XYZ file of C-alpha atoms in Angstrom:
340
model
C 1.718 -1.636 1.369
C 0.113 -4.773 2.605
C -3.401 -5.697 3.476
C -2.188 -8.305 5.856
C -5.029 -8.248 8.377
C -8.671 -9.214 8.283
C -10.469 -6.109 7.096
C -13.191 -4.281 8.967
C -13.550 -1.426 6.474
C -15.756 1.582 7.128
C -18.995 1.345 5.181
C -19.982 3.429 2.149
C -21.392 6.908 2.415
C -18.469 8.318 4.417
C -17.979 11.362 2.216
C -21.124 13.476 2.596
C -20.814 16.945 1.105
C -17.854 16.076 -1.117
C -18.082 16.062 -4.889
C -18.296 12.478 -6.050
C -18.180 11.061 -9.544
C -20.940 8.504 -9.262
C -22.336 5.908 -11.610
C -24.308 8.626 -13.407
C -25.947 12.016 -13.046
C -24.437 15.273 -11.854
C -21.579 13.715 -9.899
C -20.242 11.908 -12.929
C -20.639 15.025 -15.077
C -18.643 17.016 -12.470
C -15.799 14.531 -12.679
C -15.839 14.392 -16.459
C -15.821 18.192 -16.597
C -12.823 18.236 -14.262
C -10.991 15.762 -16.511
C -11.920 17.802 -19.588
C -10.502 20.924 -17.988
C -7.207 19.153 -17.304
C -6.988 18.081 -20.948
C -7.821 21.626 -22.113
C -4.963 22.912 -19.953
C -2.543 20.668 -21.814
C -2.335 17.673 -19.480
C -2.023 14.309 -21.200
C -4.276 11.868 -19.376
C -3.352 8.216 -19.321
C -5.991 5.684 -20.341
C -5.387 2.187 -18.991
C -6.600 -0.220 -21.662
C -4.614 -3.322 -20.814
C -6.093 -6.631 -19.720
C -6.035 -7.524 -16.031
C -4.165 -10.836 -15.947
C -4.461 -13.643 -13.406
C -0.983 -15.172 -13.159
C 1.336 -17.229 -10.982
C 4.938 -16.355 -10.230
C 7.562 -19.067 -9.846
C 9.616 -17.175 -7.264
C 6.652 -16.202 -5.105
C 5.298 -19.747 -5.309
C 8.679 -21.049 -4.145
C 8.602 -18.635 -1.193
C 5.211 -19.850 0.017
C 6.030 -23.506 -0.616
C 9.081 -23.089 1.622
C 6.989 -21.314 4.264
C 4.511 -24.200 4.096
C 7.352 -26.560 5.013
C 8.276 -24.461 8.054
C 4.837 -24.405 9.676
C 2.896 -21.759 7.737
C -0.688 -22.736 8.557
C -2.666 -19.804 7.150
C -3.261 -21.666 3.882
C -6.390 -23.328 5.282
C -8.340 -20.129 5.988
C -11.442 -19.883 3.764
C -10.079 -22.154 1.046
C -11.983 -24.972 -0.643
C -11.736 -28.327 1.128
C -10.026 -30.081 -1.790
C -7.391 -27.311 -2.035
C -6.728 -27.516 1.711
C -6.391 -31.289 1.517
C -3.937 -31.069 -1.388
C -1.820 -28.423 0.329
C -1.798 -30.448 3.538
C -0.329 -33.296 1.518
C 2.463 -31.037 0.242
C 3.154 -29.583 3.698
C 5.408 -32.337 5.026
C 7.510 -32.965 1.961
C 10.380 -30.582 2.732
C 10.320 -30.435 6.548
C 13.654 -29.179 7.897
C 15.093 -28.533 4.430
C 14.556 -24.769 4.251
C 15.761 -23.261 7.566
C 16.222 -19.792 6.055
C 12.446 -19.359 5.770
C 11.818 -20.121 9.445
C 12.918 -16.555 10.256
C 10.029 -15.143 8.197
C 7.799 -15.581 11.246
C 8.083 -12.512 13.485
C 6.329 -11.026 16.527
C 5.588 -7.475 15.362
C 2.100 -8.291 14.021
C -0.030 -10.459 16.267
C -2.769 -11.154 13.716
C -0.392 -12.251 10.958
C 3.109 -13.062 12.240
C 4.477 -13.376 8.698
C 4.117 -9.617 8.256
C 6.322 -7.984 7.139
C 8.900 -10.575 6.180
C 6.779 -12.620 3.757
C 5.948 -9.369 1.968
C 9.615 -8.360 1.984
C 10.618 -11.692 0.456
C 8.094 -11.071 -2.312
C 9.517 -7.599 -2.871
C 13.063 -8.973 -2.887
C 12.132 -11.630 -5.453
C 11.470 -8.911 -8.059
C 15.076 -7.758 -7.680
C 16.704 -11.155 -8.238
C 18.578 -12.260 -11.320
C 16.619 -14.504 -13.662
C 18.243 -17.670 -12.285
C 17.947 -16.418 -8.678
C 21.724 -16.676 -8.221
C 21.928 -13.176 -6.733
C 20.395 -9.716 -6.661
C 20.223 -7.657 -9.845
C 20.130 -4.379 -7.951
C 20.358 -4.649 -4.183
C 20.538 -0.865 -3.855
C 17.141 -0.481 -5.552
C 15.648 -2.986 -3.121
C 17.282 -1.181 -0.210
C 15.847 2.162 -1.339
C 12.390 0.654 -1.662
C 12.409 -0.907 1.801
C 14.016 2.024 3.591
C 11.486 4.444 2.095
C 8.443 2.278 2.889
C 6.115 4.129 5.229
C 4.502 1.006 6.644
C 7.631 -0.513 8.217
C 9.020 0.343 11.631
C 12.768 1.032 12.093
C 13.104 -2.347 13.791
C 11.438 -4.192 10.898
C 13.877 -2.771 8.337
C 16.992 -2.740 10.546
C 20.310 -4.504 10.070
C 18.923 -7.893 11.121
C 16.686 -7.831 8.047
C 19.584 -7.179 5.682
C 21.753 -9.851 7.282
C 18.902 -12.293 6.683
C 18.069 -11.192 3.124
C 21.689 -11.682 2.095
C 21.051 -15.441 2.152
C 17.776 -15.229 0.214
C 19.007 -15.916 -3.366
C 20.744 -19.185 -2.427
C 17.823 -20.251 -0.210
C 15.338 -19.692 -3.046
C 17.511 -21.603 -5.521
C 17.390 -24.597 -3.165
C 13.603 -24.473 -3.087
C 13.329 -24.268 -6.876
C 15.584 -27.335 -7.232
C 13.536 -29.357 -4.741
C 11.543 -32.203 -6.316
C 8.659 -31.617 -3.894
C 8.364 -28.024 -5.038
C 8.514 -29.035 -8.687
C 5.574 -31.404 -8.130
C 3.711 -28.649 -6.325
C 4.399 -26.197 -9.197
C 2.774 -28.579 -11.694
C -0.321 -28.850 -9.466
C -0.484 -25.053 -8.974
C -0.497 -24.477 -12.747
C -3.509 -26.772 -13.057
C -5.258 -25.052 -10.142
C -4.659 -21.604 -11.638
C -6.053 -22.670 -15.012
C -9.278 -23.622 -13.241
C -9.347 -20.324 -11.356
C -9.030 -18.355 -14.606
C -12.140 -20.012 -15.959
C -14.120 -19.564 -12.765
C -13.145 -15.955 -12.119
C -13.572 -14.405 -15.563
C -16.656 -12.369 -14.718
C -15.054 -11.183 -11.474
C -11.903 -10.147 -13.339
C -13.948 -8.147 -15.831
C -15.607 -6.233 -12.970
C -12.215 -5.510 -11.401
C -10.922 -4.309 -14.762
C -13.789 -1.850 -15.225
C -13.197 -0.382 -11.775
C -9.433 -0.084 -12.254
C -9.911 1.605 -15.620
C -12.023 4.294 -13.948
C -9.506 4.730 -11.116
C -6.621 4.995 -13.583
C -8.491 7.530 -15.727
C -9.460 9.752 -12.798
C -6.381 9.524 -10.570
C -3.607 8.870 -13.100
C -1.351 6.393 -11.294
C 1.679 5.420 -13.420
C 0.255 2.004 -14.394
C 0.867 0.283 -17.719
C -0.180 -3.249 -16.773
C -2.032 -5.036 -13.965
C -1.154 -8.598 -12.961
C -2.899 -10.458 -10.153
C -0.560 -13.057 -8.660
C -2.725 -15.695 -7.020
C -1.091 -18.232 -4.717
C -3.162 -20.970 -3.058
C -0.821 -21.289 -0.057
C -0.869 -17.615 0.859
C -3.350 -16.515 3.514
C -6.707 -15.499 2.007
C -6.618 -12.305 4.070
C -3.077 -11.339 3.109
C -2.661 -9.097 0.087
C 0.317 -7.056 -1.026
C 1.174 -4.897 -4.005
C 4.376 -4.217 -5.906
C 4.995 -1.510 -8.529
C 7.699 -2.695 -10.925
C 8.503 -0.772 -14.128
C 4.974 0.547 -14.546
C 3.313 -2.781 -13.738
C 0.999 -3.116 -10.733
C 1.383 -6.579 -9.219
C -1.305 -7.563 -6.738
C -0.343 -10.630 -4.715
C -2.850 -12.543 -2.619
C -4.092 -15.917 -1.477
C -7.609 -15.262 -2.769
C -9.182 -13.166 -5.496
C -11.324 -10.483 -3.882
C -12.209 -7.388 -5.874
C -12.236 -5.284 -2.724
C -8.661 -6.289 -1.891
C -7.396 -5.549 -5.421
C -8.995 -2.085 -5.388
C -7.688 -1.471 -1.868
C -4.080 -2.149 -2.832
C -4.427 -0.226 -6.111
C -5.606 2.836 -4.152
C -2.628 2.875 -1.767
C -0.242 4.542 -4.262
C -3.121 6.816 -5.308
C -3.877 7.986 -1.758
C -0.280 8.114 -0.516
C 0.644 11.355 -2.372
C -2.515 13.038 -1.017
C -1.513 12.061 2.519
C 1.997 13.399 1.926
C 0.697 16.683 0.512
C -1.491 17.200 3.585
C 0.805 15.781 6.231
C 1.081 19.025 8.217
C -2.690 19.273 8.592
C -2.987 15.547 9.353
C -0.280 15.638 12.001
C -2.285 18.277 13.861
C -5.234 15.878 14.059
C -3.451 12.902 15.589
C -5.749 10.573 17.532
C -6.813 6.903 17.376
C -8.733 5.936 14.247
C -11.636 3.453 14.317
C -10.827 -0.016 12.999
C -7.063 0.598 12.737
C -5.074 -1.693 15.004
C -1.917 -0.676 16.850
C 0.541 -2.187 14.366
C -0.401 0.409 11.723
C 0.897 3.189 14.000
C 4.379 1.570 13.865
C 6.581 3.211 16.517
C 4.001 5.938 17.296
C 6.042 8.511 15.375
C 4.599 11.041 12.949
C 5.355 8.614 10.121
C 3.365 5.944 11.939
C 0.358 8.247 12.287
C 0.471 9.096 8.589
C 0.641 5.376 7.770
C -2.488 4.821 9.859
C -4.194 7.756 8.111
C -3.401 6.288 4.712
C -4.791 2.895 5.686
C -7.988 4.410 7.090
C -8.556 6.551 3.995
C -7.824 3.698 1.596
C -10.358 1.482 3.376
C -13.044 4.162 3.177
C -12.303 5.096 -0.438
C -12.321 1.438 -1.460
C -15.952 1.244 -0.410
C -16.784 4.425 -2.335
C -15.014 3.308 -5.498
C -16.658 -0.101 -5.427
C -19.989 1.710 -5.249
C -18.908 3.664 -8.380
C -18.393 6.875 -6.403
C -15.122 8.636 -7.219
C -14.090 11.701 -5.141
C -13.144 14.503 -7.522
C -10.687 16.029 -5.028
C -8.596 13.420 -3.202
C -6.951 15.990 -0.929
C -10.345 17.154 0.307
C -11.492 13.542 0.716
C -8.452 12.612 2.838
C -8.829 15.629 5.118
C -12.571 15.108 5.454
C -12.194 11.427 6.363
C -9.643 12.086 9.108
C -11.458 15.122 10.495
C -14.769 13.261 10.651
C -13.405 9.977 12.021
C -15.107 9.042 15.255
C -12.964 7.955 18.174
C -13.060 4.159 18.608
C -15.341 2.955 21.376
């Protein structure tokens, strides 16, 4: 799941007539009663009480540093002038030294040509050995990519695997590069400043995620926000690794964090209702062609998930929590107006 395009999310108030758990009043009591009933029936509800952490990741930073050396120019979008100037200074230090990363730029997504391969490199980095000398479990990575609903057959075909085979050695070369090591020192200083500036924002994100976790029970044990100054401000991805939700982005936006957190919450509801959704296939407002993949049934369901996640993100940020996700998904797709 990747929020790799500039968002034009539907506005709030898209769920009239559905039971919502709002910031107070009857809606919230309805939701709390529903949770109480589940507990009374013997279900053990998870309470997420961990701290949302703002972190950097050495491997992901090495990926984007290498992309910066091969012409990645999305770093300048909506970043502070001093950050842009510093990154521009790093941009020419390793020109021509990392040819592997040139193939990350593709043609399947016009708005962000580094989708999906930059995301796939991030995903692959979680399956590397500690020293990056090889993959810990290539089969686990293969299962994850082949089961991803937001990739077309072409995007996860043999050409991808032939390319990824060279990834561990390519990343080791970046990590050993003196230019990257200088950049890594600067990034640590930048992140320390971001932690201080973003504390109030992080606390708001935490409160919202705690409510989502309590009501929808995703299998989350920890939340880590990986912030990278090179990565495009409009590109956000998520990774679920051993119960930890990693949100990766070029900018800290609460809406983007909630959006990615809701993908694995909404996905099962889309799967449960796929027969009904497949009977309602038609263009969805605000969803560009790339979300429909190869125009197969799987592509339509991927577009449905994206549309529903966008709408529910707005509701959740307004402290409105649908009690019945299945009903919310069906309602959103049934009531979607055809794009003009």
